[in-house]
Structure formats: structure tokens, C-alpha cells
Coordinates of C-alpha atoms and ligand atoms in Angstrom, one line a residue:
M188 CA 23.3 15.8 97.1
R189 CA 25.9 18.5 96.9
P190 CA 28.4 18.4 99.7
S191 CA 27.2 21.6 101.3
D192 CA 23.6 20.5 101.4
A193 CA 24.1 18.6 104.6
A194 CA 25.5 21.6 106.3
V195 CA 23.0 23.9 104.9
S196 CA 19.9 22.0 105.6
G197 CA 21.4 20.8 108.9
S198 CA 21.7 24.4 110.1
R199 CA 18.2 25.1 108.9
R200 CA 16.8 22.1 110.7
R201 CA 18.2 23.3 114.0
R202 CA 16.2 26.4 113.6
A203 CA 12.4 26.3 113.9
P204 CA 11.3 28.2 110.7
R205 CA 9.4 31.3 111.7
D206 CA 6.8 30.8 109.0
S207 CA 6.6 27.1 108.9
R208 CA 2.9 26.9 107.8
V209 CA 3.7 28.9 104.7
Q210 CA 6.9 27.1 104.0
D211 CA 5.2 23.7 104.0
R212 CA 3.1 24.7 101.1
S213 CA 5.5 26.8 99.0
A214 CA 9.0 27.1 97.8
W215 CA 11.3 29.4 99.8
W216 CA 11.7 31.8 96.9
Q217 CA 7.9 32.4 96.9
T218 CA 7.8 33.6 100.4
A219 CA 11.2 35.2 100.9
V220 CA 11.7 38.9 100.6
F221 CA 14.6 39.5 98.2
Y222 CA 17.2 42.2 98.9
E223 CA 19.6 43.3 96.1
I224 CA 23.0 44.4 97.3
A225 CA 25.7 45.9 95.2
T226 CA 28.7 44.8 97.3
I227 CA 30.7 47.9 96.4
S228 CA 28.1 50.2 97.9
F229 CA 27.1 48.3 101.0
Q230 CA 29.9 48.2 103.7
D231 CA 33.6 48.8 103.4
S232 CA 35.8 46.9 105.9
D233 CA 39.3 47.8 104.7
G234 CA 39.1 51.5 104.3
D235 CA 39.4 51.7 100.5
G236 CA 36.1 53.4 100.1
K237 CA 34.6 50.3 98.4
G238 CA 32.3 47.8 100.0
D239 CA 33.5 44.3 100.3
L240 CA 32.5 40.8 101.5
A241 CA 34.0 41.3 105.0
G242 CA 32.0 44.5 105.3
L243 CA 28.8 42.7 104.3
L244 CA 29.5 39.9 106.7
S245 CA 29.7 42.4 109.5
R246 CA 26.2 43.6 108.7
L247 CA 24.3 40.4 108.7
D248 CA 22.6 41.2 112.0
Y249 CA 20.9 44.1 110.3
L250 CA 19.6 41.9 107.5
E251 CA 18.2 39.5 110.0
W252 CA 16.7 42.3 112.0
L253 CA 15.0 43.6 108.9
G254 CA 13.6 40.1 108.1
I255 CA 14.8 39.7 104.6
G256 CA 14.8 36.1 103.2
A257 CA 17.3 36.2 100.4
V258 CA 20.2 38.4 99.2
W259 CA 21.0 38.9 95.6
L260 CA 24.6 40.1 95.1
T261 CA 25.6 42.0 91.9
P262 CA 28.8 40.5 90.4
I263 CA 31.5 39.8 92.9
Y264 CA 33.9 38.3 90.4
P265 CA 37.4 39.4 89.1
S266 CA 36.7 42.2 86.7
P267 CA 38.3 45.4 85.3
M268 CA 35.1 47.0 86.8
L269 CA 34.2 49.1 83.7
D270 CA 30.5 48.3 84.2
L271 CA 29.9 47.7 87.9
G272 CA 31.6 44.3 87.6
Y273 CA 29.3 43.1 84.7
D274 CA 32.6 42.8 82.7
I275 CA 33.8 39.5 84.2
S276 CA 37.3 38.2 83.7
D277 CA 36.9 35.0 85.7
F278 CA 33.5 33.5 86.5
C279 CA 34.7 31.3 89.3
D280 CA 36.6 33.5 91.7
V281 CA 36.1 36.6 93.8
H282 CA 37.5 40.1 92.9
P283 CA 40.4 40.8 95.3
E284 CA 38.8 44.2 96.1
F285 CA 35.8 42.3 97.5
G286 CA 37.7 39.5 99.2
T287 CA 38.4 35.9 98.7
L288 CA 36.6 32.6 98.0
E289 CA 37.1 31.7 101.6
Q290 CA 35.4 34.9 102.8
F291 CA 32.6 34.1 100.3
D292 CA 32.1 30.7 101.9
S293 CA 32.0 32.2 105.4
L294 CA 29.5 34.7 104.2
L295 CA 27.3 32.0 102.7
E296 CA 27.5 29.9 105.9
E297 CA 26.6 32.9 108.1
L298 CA 23.7 33.8 105.9
H299 CA 22.4 30.2 105.9
R300 CA 22.8 30.1 109.7
R301 CA 20.4 33.0 109.8
D302 CA 17.9 31.4 107.4
V303 CA 18.8 33.9 104.7
R304 CA 19.5 32.5 101.1
L305 CA 22.0 33.9 98.7
I306 CA 21.7 34.2 94.9
L307 CA 24.5 35.5 92.6
D308 CA 24.4 37.4 89.4
F309 CA 25.1 35.2 86.5
V310 CA 26.2 37.0 83.4
P311 CA 26.0 34.5 80.5
N312 CA 25.9 36.9 77.6
H313 CA 29.4 38.4 77.7
T314 CA 32.7 38.3 79.3
S315 CA 35.3 41.0 79.9
D316 CA 37.8 41.4 77.0
Q317 CA 40.4 40.4 79.7
H318 CA 38.8 37.0 80.1
A319 CA 41.3 34.2 79.2
W320 CA 38.6 32.8 76.8
F321 CA 38.6 36.0 74.8
T322 CA 42.4 36.3 74.8
E323 CA 42.4 32.9 73.1
S324 CA 39.6 33.6 70.8
R325 CA 41.1 36.8 69.4
A326 CA 44.5 35.2 69.0
S327 CA 43.7 34.0 65.5
C328 CA 40.9 32.8 63.3
R329 CA 42.0 29.3 63.7
N330 CA 42.1 29.3 67.5
P331 CA 39.8 26.5 69.0
K332 CA 38.0 29.2 71.0
R333 CA 37.5 31.5 68.0
D334 CA 33.8 30.4 67.7
W335 CA 33.2 31.0 71.4
Y336 CA 32.6 34.7 70.5
L337 CA 30.8 36.3 67.7
W338 CA 33.2 37.2 64.9
A339 CA 32.3 38.4 61.4
D340 CA 34.0 39.7 58.3
P341 CA 33.6 43.3 57.2
R342 CA 31.1 44.2 54.5
P343 CA 32.7 44.4 51.0
D344 CA 33.2 48.1 51.5
G345 CA 35.1 47.4 54.7
G346 CA 32.3 48.6 57.0
S347 CA 31.0 46.8 60.0
P348 CA 28.9 43.7 59.3
N349 CA 25.5 45.4 59.9
N350 CA 23.7 48.2 61.7
W351 CA 23.5 46.6 65.1
Q352 CA 24.1 49.1 67.9
S353 CA 25.7 48.7 71.3
R354 CA 23.3 49.5 74.2
F355 CA 26.0 51.9 75.4
G356 CA 26.2 53.7 72.0
G357 CA 27.9 53.3 68.7
S358 CA 28.2 50.2 66.5
A359 CA 28.1 46.9 68.4
W360 CA 30.9 45.7 66.1
Q361 CA 34.5 46.2 67.1
W362 CA 37.3 45.8 64.5
D363 CA 40.1 43.6 65.6
E364 CA 43.2 44.5 63.7
Q365 CA 45.3 41.6 64.7
S366 CA 42.9 38.8 63.5
G367 CA 41.2 40.8 60.8
Q368 CA 37.6 40.5 61.8
Y369 CA 34.9 42.3 63.8
Y370 CA 33.6 41.0 67.1
Y371 CA 30.2 41.8 68.5
H372 CA 29.4 43.4 71.8
S373 CA 25.9 44.2 73.0
F374 CA 27.3 46.5 75.7
L375 CA 30.8 47.9 76.0
R376 CA 33.5 47.0 73.5
E377 CA 35.3 45.6 76.5
Q378 CA 32.4 43.2 76.9
P379 CA 32.5 40.8 73.9
D380 CA 29.4 38.6 73.6
L381 CA 29.8 34.9 73.9
N382 CA 28.4 32.7 71.1
W383 CA 25.6 30.7 72.8
R384 CA 25.1 28.7 69.6
N385 CA 28.4 27.0 70.4
A386 CA 27.7 23.9 72.6
E387 CA 31.1 24.2 74.3
V388 CA 30.2 27.7 75.5
R389 CA 26.9 26.4 76.9
T390 CA 28.7 23.5 78.7
A391 CA 31.4 25.9 80.1
M392 CA 28.7 28.2 81.4
A393 CA 26.7 25.4 82.9
D394 CA 29.8 24.4 84.8
V395 CA 30.0 28.0 86.2
L396 CA 26.5 27.5 87.6
R397 CA 27.5 24.1 89.1
F398 CA 30.7 25.6 90.6
W399 CA 28.7 28.1 92.7
M400 CA 25.8 25.7 93.5
R401 CA 28.3 23.1 94.8
R402 CA 29.6 25.9 97.1
G403 CA 26.0 26.2 98.3
V404 CA 24.5 29.2 96.6
D405 CA 20.7 29.1 96.3
G406 CA 20.4 30.3 92.8
F407 CA 21.0 33.1 90.3
R408 CA 19.8 36.2 88.7
V409 CA 20.5 35.9 85.0
D410 CA 21.8 39.1 83.5
A411 CA 20.5 40.3 80.1
S412 CA 18.8 36.9 79.4
A413 CA 16.8 38.3 76.5
V414 CA 19.8 39.1 74.3
L415 CA 21.6 35.7 74.4
A416 CA 20.9 34.8 70.8
K417 CA 21.4 37.0 67.7
D418 CA 20.2 36.4 64.2
L419 CA 22.4 34.0 62.3
L420 CA 22.0 35.9 59.1
L421 CA 23.1 39.1 60.8
R422 CA 20.1 41.0 59.3
D423 CA 19.8 44.7 60.0
N424 CA 17.5 45.9 62.8
P425 CA 14.7 48.1 61.3
P426 CA 14.4 51.7 62.6
D427 CA 11.6 52.2 65.1
P428 CA 9.2 54.7 63.6
Q429 CA 7.9 55.6 67.1
A430 CA 11.3 56.4 68.6
G431 CA 12.1 60.1 68.1
E432 CA 15.2 62.1 68.3
S433 CA 14.8 62.4 72.1
K434 CA 15.7 58.7 72.5
P435 CA 19.4 57.8 72.6
P436 CA 20.5 56.5 69.2
P437 CA 20.7 52.8 70.2
Q438 CA 17.0 52.9 71.3
R439 CA 15.8 54.2 67.9
F440 CA 15.7 50.6 66.4
R441 CA 13.4 47.7 66.8
N442 CA 15.9 45.2 68.0
I443 CA 14.1 42.2 66.5
F444 CA 17.3 40.5 65.2
T445 CA 19.3 40.9 68.4
D446 CA 16.7 40.7 71.3
D447 CA 14.3 38.2 72.5
R448 CA 15.0 35.6 69.9
P449 CA 13.4 32.1 70.1
E450 CA 16.8 30.5 70.5
A451 CA 17.4 32.4 73.7
M452 CA 14.4 30.7 75.2
A453 CA 16.0 27.3 74.5
Y454 CA 19.2 28.4 76.2
L455 CA 17.2 29.4 79.3
A456 CA 15.5 26.0 79.4
E457 CA 19.0 24.4 79.3
M458 CA 20.1 26.6 82.2
R459 CA 17.1 25.6 84.2
E460 CA 17.9 22.0 83.7
V461 CA 21.3 22.6 85.3
I462 CA 19.6 24.5 88.2
D463 CA 17.3 21.6 88.7
E464 CA 20.2 19.2 89.2
F465 CA 20.5 20.8 92.6
E466 CA 17.8 21.0 95.2
N467 CA 15.9 24.1 96.0
C468 CA 17.8 26.5 93.7
V469 CA 16.1 29.4 92.0
L470 CA 16.6 31.0 88.6
C471 CA 15.5 34.7 88.4
G472 CA 16.3 36.8 85.4
E473 CA 16.4 40.1 83.7
V474 CA 14.1 39.7 80.8
Q475 CA 12.5 41.6 77.9
G476 CA 10.6 44.2 79.8
K477 CA 7.3 44.3 77.9
T478 CA 4.4 42.8 79.9
D479 CA 3.1 40.8 76.9
R480 CA 6.5 39.0 76.6
I481 CA 7.2 38.3 80.3
G482 CA 5.0 35.1 80.4
H483 CA 7.3 33.4 77.8
F484 CA 10.3 33.6 80.1
Y485 CA 8.6 31.2 82.5
G486 CA 8.5 28.5 79.8
H487 CA 5.6 26.3 78.7
D488 CA 6.5 22.6 78.2
K489 CA 10.0 23.1 79.4
P490 CA 10.5 25.4 82.4
R491 CA 12.8 28.4 82.0
L492 CA 13.1 31.0 84.7
H493 CA 11.3 30.7 88.1
L494 CA 11.1 34.4 88.4
P495 CA 11.4 36.7 85.4
L496 CA 11.9 40.0 87.1
N497 CA 8.9 42.3 86.7
F498 CA 9.4 46.1 86.8
V499 CA 5.7 47.0 86.3
L500 CA 5.4 48.9 89.6
L501 CA 8.5 51.1 88.8
D502 CA 7.3 51.8 85.2
S503 CA 3.7 52.6 86.1
A504 CA 2.3 56.0 86.5
W505 CA 1.7 56.4 90.3
D506 CA -2.1 56.7 90.5
A507 CA -4.8 54.2 91.6
I508 CA -6.2 53.7 88.1
S509 CA -2.9 53.1 86.4
L510 CA -1.6 50.9 89.1
Q511 CA -4.7 48.6 89.2
G512 CA -4.6 48.4 85.4
N513 CA -0.8 47.6 85.3
I514 CA -1.0 45.1 88.2
D515 CA -3.8 43.2 86.5
A516 CA -2.2 43.3 83.1
Y517 CA 0.9 41.7 84.5
L518 CA -0.9 39.1 86.5
N519 CA -3.0 38.2 83.5
A520 CA 0.2 38.0 81.3
I521 CA 1.9 35.3 83.2
P522 CA 1.0 31.6 82.9
N523 CA -1.5 30.0 85.3
K524 CA 0.9 28.3 87.6
A525 CA 3.6 30.9 87.4
W526 CA 4.6 32.7 90.5
P527 CA 4.6 36.5 90.2
D528 CA 7.3 38.9 91.5
W529 CA 7.5 42.7 92.0
V530 CA 10.7 44.7 91.8
T531 CA 10.8 48.1 93.4
G532 CA 14.4 49.2 92.7
G533 CA 17.7 48.1 91.3
H534 CA 21.2 49.2 90.3
D535 CA 19.9 50.2 86.8
K536 CA 16.8 52.0 87.9
H537 CA 16.2 55.5 89.3
R538 CA 15.7 55.4 93.0
V539 CA 12.0 55.0 93.5
A540 CA 11.9 57.4 96.5
S541 CA 13.1 60.2 94.2
K542 CA 10.1 59.5 91.9
L543 CA 7.5 59.1 94.6
G544 CA 8.7 61.3 97.4
P545 CA 8.9 60.2 101.1
E546 CA 5.2 60.0 101.8
Q547 CA 4.2 57.8 98.9
M548 CA 7.4 55.7 99.4
R549 CA 5.6 54.3 102.5
V550 CA 2.6 53.4 100.3
L551 CA 4.9 51.6 97.9
A552 CA 6.4 49.6 100.8
M553 CA 2.9 48.5 101.8
L554 CA 1.9 47.7 98.2
V555 CA 4.9 45.6 97.4
L556 CA 4.8 43.7 100.6
T557 CA 1.1 42.8 100.3
L558 CA 0.8 41.9 96.7
R559 CA 0.8 38.2 95.6
G560 CA 4.3 37.5 94.5
T561 CA 7.9 37.7 95.6
P562 CA 9.0 41.2 96.5
F563 CA 12.5 42.4 95.4
F564 CA 13.9 45.6 96.8
Y565 CA 17.2 47.3 96.5
A566 CA 19.5 48.0 99.5
G567 CA 18.8 51.6 100.7
D568 CA 15.2 51.6 99.5
E569 CA 14.2 50.8 103.1
L570 CA 16.0 54.0 104.2
G571 CA 14.3 56.0 101.5
M572 CA 17.5 56.7 99.7
E573 CA 17.2 59.1 96.8
R574 CA 19.2 59.7 93.6
V575 CA 22.4 61.4 94.5
P576 CA 23.5 64.2 92.2
I577 CA 26.9 63.3 90.7
A578 CA 29.4 66.0 89.6
T579 CA 30.7 65.5 86.0
D580 CA 34.2 64.7 87.2
R581 CA 32.9 61.9 89.5
I582 CA 30.8 60.0 86.8
T583 CA 31.8 56.3 86.6
D584 CA 28.8 54.9 84.6
P585 CA 29.8 54.1 81.0
F586 CA 26.2 54.6 80.0
E587 CA 26.4 58.3 80.8
K588 CA 30.0 58.7 79.6
L589 CA 29.2 57.3 76.2
L590 CA 25.7 58.6 75.8
P591 CA 25.6 61.9 77.7
G592 CA 22.5 64.0 77.9
Y593 CA 19.8 61.3 77.9
E594 CA 19.5 61.0 81.7
L595 CA 21.0 57.5 81.5
N596 CA 23.5 57.9 84.4
R597 CA 23.1 55.0 86.9
D598 CA 25.6 56.3 89.4
P599 CA 22.9 58.3 91.3
E600 CA 21.4 55.0 92.5
R601 CA 24.7 53.2 93.1
T602 CA 25.9 55.4 95.9
A603 CA 26.6 54.0 99.4
G604 CA 24.2 54.2 102.2
K605 CA 25.5 54.8 105.7
N606 CA 25.3 51.8 107.9
G607 CA 26.6 53.8 110.9
G608 CA 29.6 54.7 108.7
F609 CA 30.0 53.1 105.3
S610 CA 33.7 53.6 105.2
E611 CA 36.7 55.2 107.0
A612 CA 37.7 56.6 103.6
D613 CA 35.9 58.7 100.9
P614 CA 33.3 56.4 99.3
W615 CA 33.8 55.5 95.7
L616 CA 30.8 57.6 94.8
P617 CA 29.7 60.6 96.9
M618 CA 27.0 60.1 99.5
G619 CA 23.9 62.1 99.1
P620 CA 22.6 65.0 101.0
G621 CA 20.5 63.9 104.0
I622 CA 22.7 61.0 104.8
E623 CA 23.0 62.1 108.4
K624 CA 19.3 61.3 108.9
R625 CA 18.8 58.6 106.2
N626 CA 20.9 55.9 107.7
V627 CA 20.2 52.7 109.6
E628 CA 21.4 53.9 113.0
T629 CA 19.2 56.9 113.1
L630 CA 16.1 55.3 111.6
K631 CA 16.3 52.3 113.8
D632 CA 15.7 54.7 116.8
D633 CA 12.5 56.0 115.3
E634 CA 9.8 53.3 115.4
R635 CA 7.6 55.2 113.0
S636 CA 10.3 55.5 110.3
L637 CA 10.1 54.0 106.8
L638 CA 12.7 51.4 108.0
W639 CA 10.4 50.3 110.7
L640 CA 7.5 50.2 108.3
F641 CA 9.5 47.8 106.1
K642 CA 10.4 45.7 109.1
R643 CA 6.9 45.5 110.4
L644 CA 5.4 44.7 107.0
I645 CA 7.9 42.0 106.3
A646 CA 7.2 40.5 109.8
L647 CA 3.4 40.6 109.1
R648 CA 3.9 38.9 105.7
R649 CA 5.9 36.2 107.3
K650 CA 3.2 35.6 109.9
E651 CA 0.2 35.7 107.7
P652 CA 0.1 33.0 104.9
A653 CA -2.8 34.9 103.2
L654 CA -0.5 37.9 102.6
A655 CA 2.4 35.7 101.4
V656 CA 0.7 33.0 99.3
G657 CA -3.0 33.7 99.4
A658 CA -5.2 34.6 96.5
Y659 CA -5.2 38.1 95.1
I660 CA -8.7 39.4 94.8
P661 CA -9.0 42.8 93.1
V662 CA -11.4 45.4 94.4
R663 CA -12.5 48.2 92.2
S664 CA -10.3 51.1 93.0
Q665 CA -12.1 54.4 93.6
N666 CA -11.4 57.9 94.7
D667 CA -7.6 57.6 94.4
V668 CA -7.6 54.5 96.7
L669 CA -6.0 51.4 95.4
S670 CA -7.4 48.4 97.1
F671 CA -7.4 44.6 96.9
K672 CA -8.0 41.6 99.1
R673 CA -5.7 38.7 99.9
A674 CA -7.3 35.5 101.1
D675 CA -6.3 32.1 102.3
G676 CA -8.9 29.6 103.6
D677 CA -11.2 31.7 105.8
V678 CA -8.6 34.4 106.6
A679 CA -8.8 37.5 104.4
F680 CA -7.3 40.9 104.4
L681 CA -8.3 44.2 102.8
V682 CA -5.4 46.4 101.7
A683 CA -6.4 50.0 101.0
L684 CA -3.8 52.5 99.8
N685 CA -4.4 56.2 99.5
L686 CA -2.3 57.4 96.5
V687 CA -2.6 61.1 97.0
H688 CA -1.5 63.7 99.6
E689 CA -5.1 64.4 100.7
P690 CA -7.6 62.5 102.8
R691 CA -9.7 60.1 100.9
R692 CA -12.9 58.2 101.8
L693 CA -13.1 54.5 101.1
A694 CA -16.7 53.3 100.6
W695 CA -16.6 49.9 102.2
D696 CA -19.3 48.2 104.1
G697 CA -17.4 45.5 105.9
E698 CA -15.8 45.3 109.3
G699 CA -12.5 44.1 110.5
T700 CA -9.4 44.6 112.7
L701 CA -6.9 47.2 111.7
L702 CA -3.5 45.5 111.7
I703 CA -1.3 48.3 110.6
S704 CA -1.5 51.8 109.2
S705 CA 1.5 52.9 107.1
H706 CA 1.8 55.9 109.4
L707 CA 2.6 53.5 112.3
D708 CA 0.5 55.2 114.9
D709 CA -2.7 54.6 116.9
Y710 CA -4.9 57.0 115.0
H711 CA -7.7 54.6 114.0
P712 CA -9.7 52.4 116.4
A713 CA -8.6 48.8 116.4
L714 CA -12.0 47.7 115.1
L715 CA -12.9 49.3 111.8
R716 CA -16.3 49.5 110.2
G717 CA -16.7 50.9 106.7
P718 CA -16.7 53.5 105.3
I719 CA -13.1 54.6 106.2
L720 CA -11.4 57.9 106.1
L721 CA -7.8 57.4 104.9
R722 CA -5.4 60.1 105.9
P723 CA -3.1 61.6 103.2
D724 CA -0.7 59.0 101.9
E725 CA -2.0 56.4 104.2
G726 CA -2.2 52.7 103.6
L727 CA -4.1 50.3 105.8
I728 CA -4.2 46.5 106.2
I729 CA -7.4 45.3 107.7
K730 CA -8.1 41.7 108.7
L731 CA -11.6 41.1 107.6
G732 CA -14.4 39.7 109.8
R733 CA -14.8 39.7 113.5
Ligands
LIG215 C1 22.4 44.3 82.8 C2 22.9 44.9 84.1 O1 21.9 45.0 85.0 C3 23.5 46.2 83.8 O2 23.9 46.9 85.0 C4 24.7 46.0 82.9 O3 25.2 47.3 82.5 C5 24.3 45.2 81.6 N1 23.5 44.1 81.9 C6 25.5 44.8 80.9 O4 26.2 43.8 81.6
LIG216 MG1 36.8 47.8 100.8

């Protein structure tokens, strides 16, 4: 047992779990609602305009009030911060701008005391070029850590070893004058890729996982898990005939020799073995996004990730027919016993409220909190935060700096919210228009707000096992209404979501009790008998039967 287990489970035992019936039958990560926080944008405590751990610690009442079950923190480690901290110079410490390891321990303890779990971002694919391992590796071709990174000789004409492109633009190979070879970087040139074929690298990274699990963290989100292994022969990626000029140059190739290689699957299985050395820890991961590949990331004989992150809802067209098709395609693509998950936002994705608008954002909240599978949302989504326009001189995202003009900028979704005052100082990215209304303090006072809708739905999901872990029973969607049932034993619910800004009729011949309308008012009678008239943009959850 890890040292902190006693403390952690001790504090959990003192508290009667609010949803004990569900918890008895499932793992915590199946029922918890996950909440992604980019520390830098959450709450500043020291007036430098950047969020930090002490700031986050001061806002835990809010997380508890909202009812979330697990926090995922984007990287908090020492870093030159060229890529939101995904360029890590020390995997086993905290960036001084965010705080200290002691503050991290206090944060973890306070979260656990409130029954909230914590997972960290684990970035196995690359380090910062400032990491001590890379300093050693680049020192000379004979350095014992040379093979920890991917080094290759130039082609006979002196050019880079092959045509592989960095995601952020340009060749993925960087010439190193001093040692006379190229090194490979999937992302920035300041983010050299580790060589996962090297067993010492795998052992060192396993020890990073153990370091944090011994401190008590409840698991990880694995960054870029699909690109861990690259072709040994360094073969060129073929051009993608379907990708036209409108795509950024790195996306005009079929990355078959750099992405989603079979070897990467073995490395994920190894990571999972390390996770399983500790009790109750979860491994989530950023995976190859195609639905037909997502099942493989769960593993077959040997388990890999518990929760390969699924972005189907974000990528889907927003209409009943597309959604029911995409939801079913995903559910059918994952292995029988695999547990689904649904991501509705993140630090790399356009804010979903900007795509859907405020009315349908409420429908999305009801959808993601009633589907079968673990919901992941991104801090600020519960406030309806939208993309914030960023003036050219304020751009920080390397994606936009290196590949301008392709709408790749991720700064608009990385701005701070306003938890009753994010910071005394100017925030590191500008806050968006509407922040006076779109903040926790204001929305908490309005019991019909989106924030309250999230809170009420999370509470309902915690109370009703059928909504958390029950079966998903599709109902034929009709007339712009997406509907499905959730059932557990003899308890069943009908969820009906009107996907358009006009009233819609739902032909339904059942009866039941209305538990909640996404409009959060008393418009409908408590007892409903089909057919039902849904108001524009309205979602309903009905408990079936008498
Ligand atoms: C995936 C992360 O989500 C993204 O933000 C980052 O830029 C890349 N990995 C590179 O680390
Ligand atoms: Mg700060």
C-alpha cells in the first residue's frame, strides 16, 4: 500500500459517500464527472496574472458545490512554458510560478477530503530541450543518454533524414551542430521526442508515474499517446491525396510511419502495469482520434488505457440524426466491457459554447450528463465561456505563431474565467467580452443559469444509478429530437433533447414523471403523458412509469 493510501482512504471512510449504491458496483472513474483545469487560467493568488496552485486551493468550495468528482490538471511541472507547460524540464517537481511540491500535497489532501480525485497530465512522448536528460543526450554521440532521444544522420545530400513534419509546422528534424546529427521532435523543436524503444527511458518514465502515485494522485491523462513510437526504418510518410491546400502543411500527409504504430500499444500496456501497481488509479489518454481506432487503445489481452478520450460529441455535426449516428458508432467501436467517456471541451479545442450558442449549450450539458460513460468537461464550459478574440500581439500559442492563417490558435480557449476576480493583475491572456455576466459569482445567484443546470444534472446523475451506470437504450430520433433511455433494474429514464430553436413534438406513448427541464422552470406538469411538446432548445429527463 502506498504511504498516502491510509490517509486517503481514511478520509474517504469518514465521509458517507453520497452515491454509495453506485460506487459499490463501479470504479470511481466510471461515475465521477471529470473537470479539466489549466492551472494558469483558473485562479491567481499572487497577483502575477497567472493562475497557481494556491489560487486553485482557494476555490475548492466551488468544485465541491458544483459536484465534480475528479480534477485533471494540465502540466504543473517546471517548464519554459513554450507550449502551455507541455515542454517539461523536470517531471518530478512543480513549476515555481504555480507553487511548490508542498502546496501540491496540500491541494491533493484538500481535494481528497472533499471526495474529489486528482489526475495529472503525463507527457511521455517528449521533454523540453532544457531537461537534464536532453542536455546530456546532445552533449555527444557517445553520451550514455544519447539513445534516450531520436537522433539520426543526415541523408547523403546533407538534408534531414526523411519527410516527417512537426505538428507545429516545418521539418520534424532539427540539426544539432555540436554533435553532428539531427534530432526528432513531433511538436516544437524545443520539445525533443524521447526514444521509447530504449528500455531505460521506459523505466525512467515508469518511475515518474510512481513518484506521483506515491504522493497520492489518482491517475493520469497521457498526452499524445498515439505518437510514442516511430518507424525504425524512418520511412517517408505518404502524401494524403484527400488533404487539399486548405489544410496546414503537416496535415497533408498520412502519418502512418509516425502515428498509431503497434509498438506504441505495447508501451501503453506497460504504463498500465505500472498504474495497476497502485490501487484505484486510472489511466486516461489522448489517442488517435478516429472512431474506428479508439477501441484499440483499451487493449485486448493486455489492458492499456481505462479511458481513451473520446471527442465524438465535439466533432459531430449538431443535429439529431448526426448525433445519434455518431454516438452509436462510437459505442459500437469500443470493446464489450470497455467503459465509454465523452469529452465536451479542452485546452486544444474550440470552446463548444461558441460552436453551439448559449441555448444549445444547455442541451449539450444535458446530453453529456445523461449518456452512458464518464463525462469530461473543461473549466469554464459550465459558465458558457466562449472563444476570446486574441489580438495578434497577444498571441502565445506556437501553433498559431508557426502556422498562421489556419485557425489553429488555441489561446481563445485558454483565457481565464472570472471566479469573482481571477487576478489582481492583468491576466496572462485577455478575458473575453461578457465576463461581467459570465462568471461564477453572478451565475450562482441565478438558479436558472447554465451553471445551475450543470450542478443540478451532476447531482441527479449522482443520485440515480441508472443515469450513471445503467444501460443505454437508443430510441429512434425523430423530428429534430434526440432521445434515448437509460435503465437500471426496474428504474428507467427517457432523455429527450430538442436540437433546434423551434418547438418540436415528440411522439411518445408512455407516461412518467418529469425530473428536470433544461430550462429549469415549472412549465410542464410533473406527470407527463406522451406525446410531448418540447420548447425550443429544450431537453427533458423523464422517469418512466408511475
Ligand atoms: C497534446 C496537448 O494536448 C497539446 O496541448 C500539446 O500542444 C501537444 N500535446 C504537445 O505536447
Ligand atoms: Mg499566480
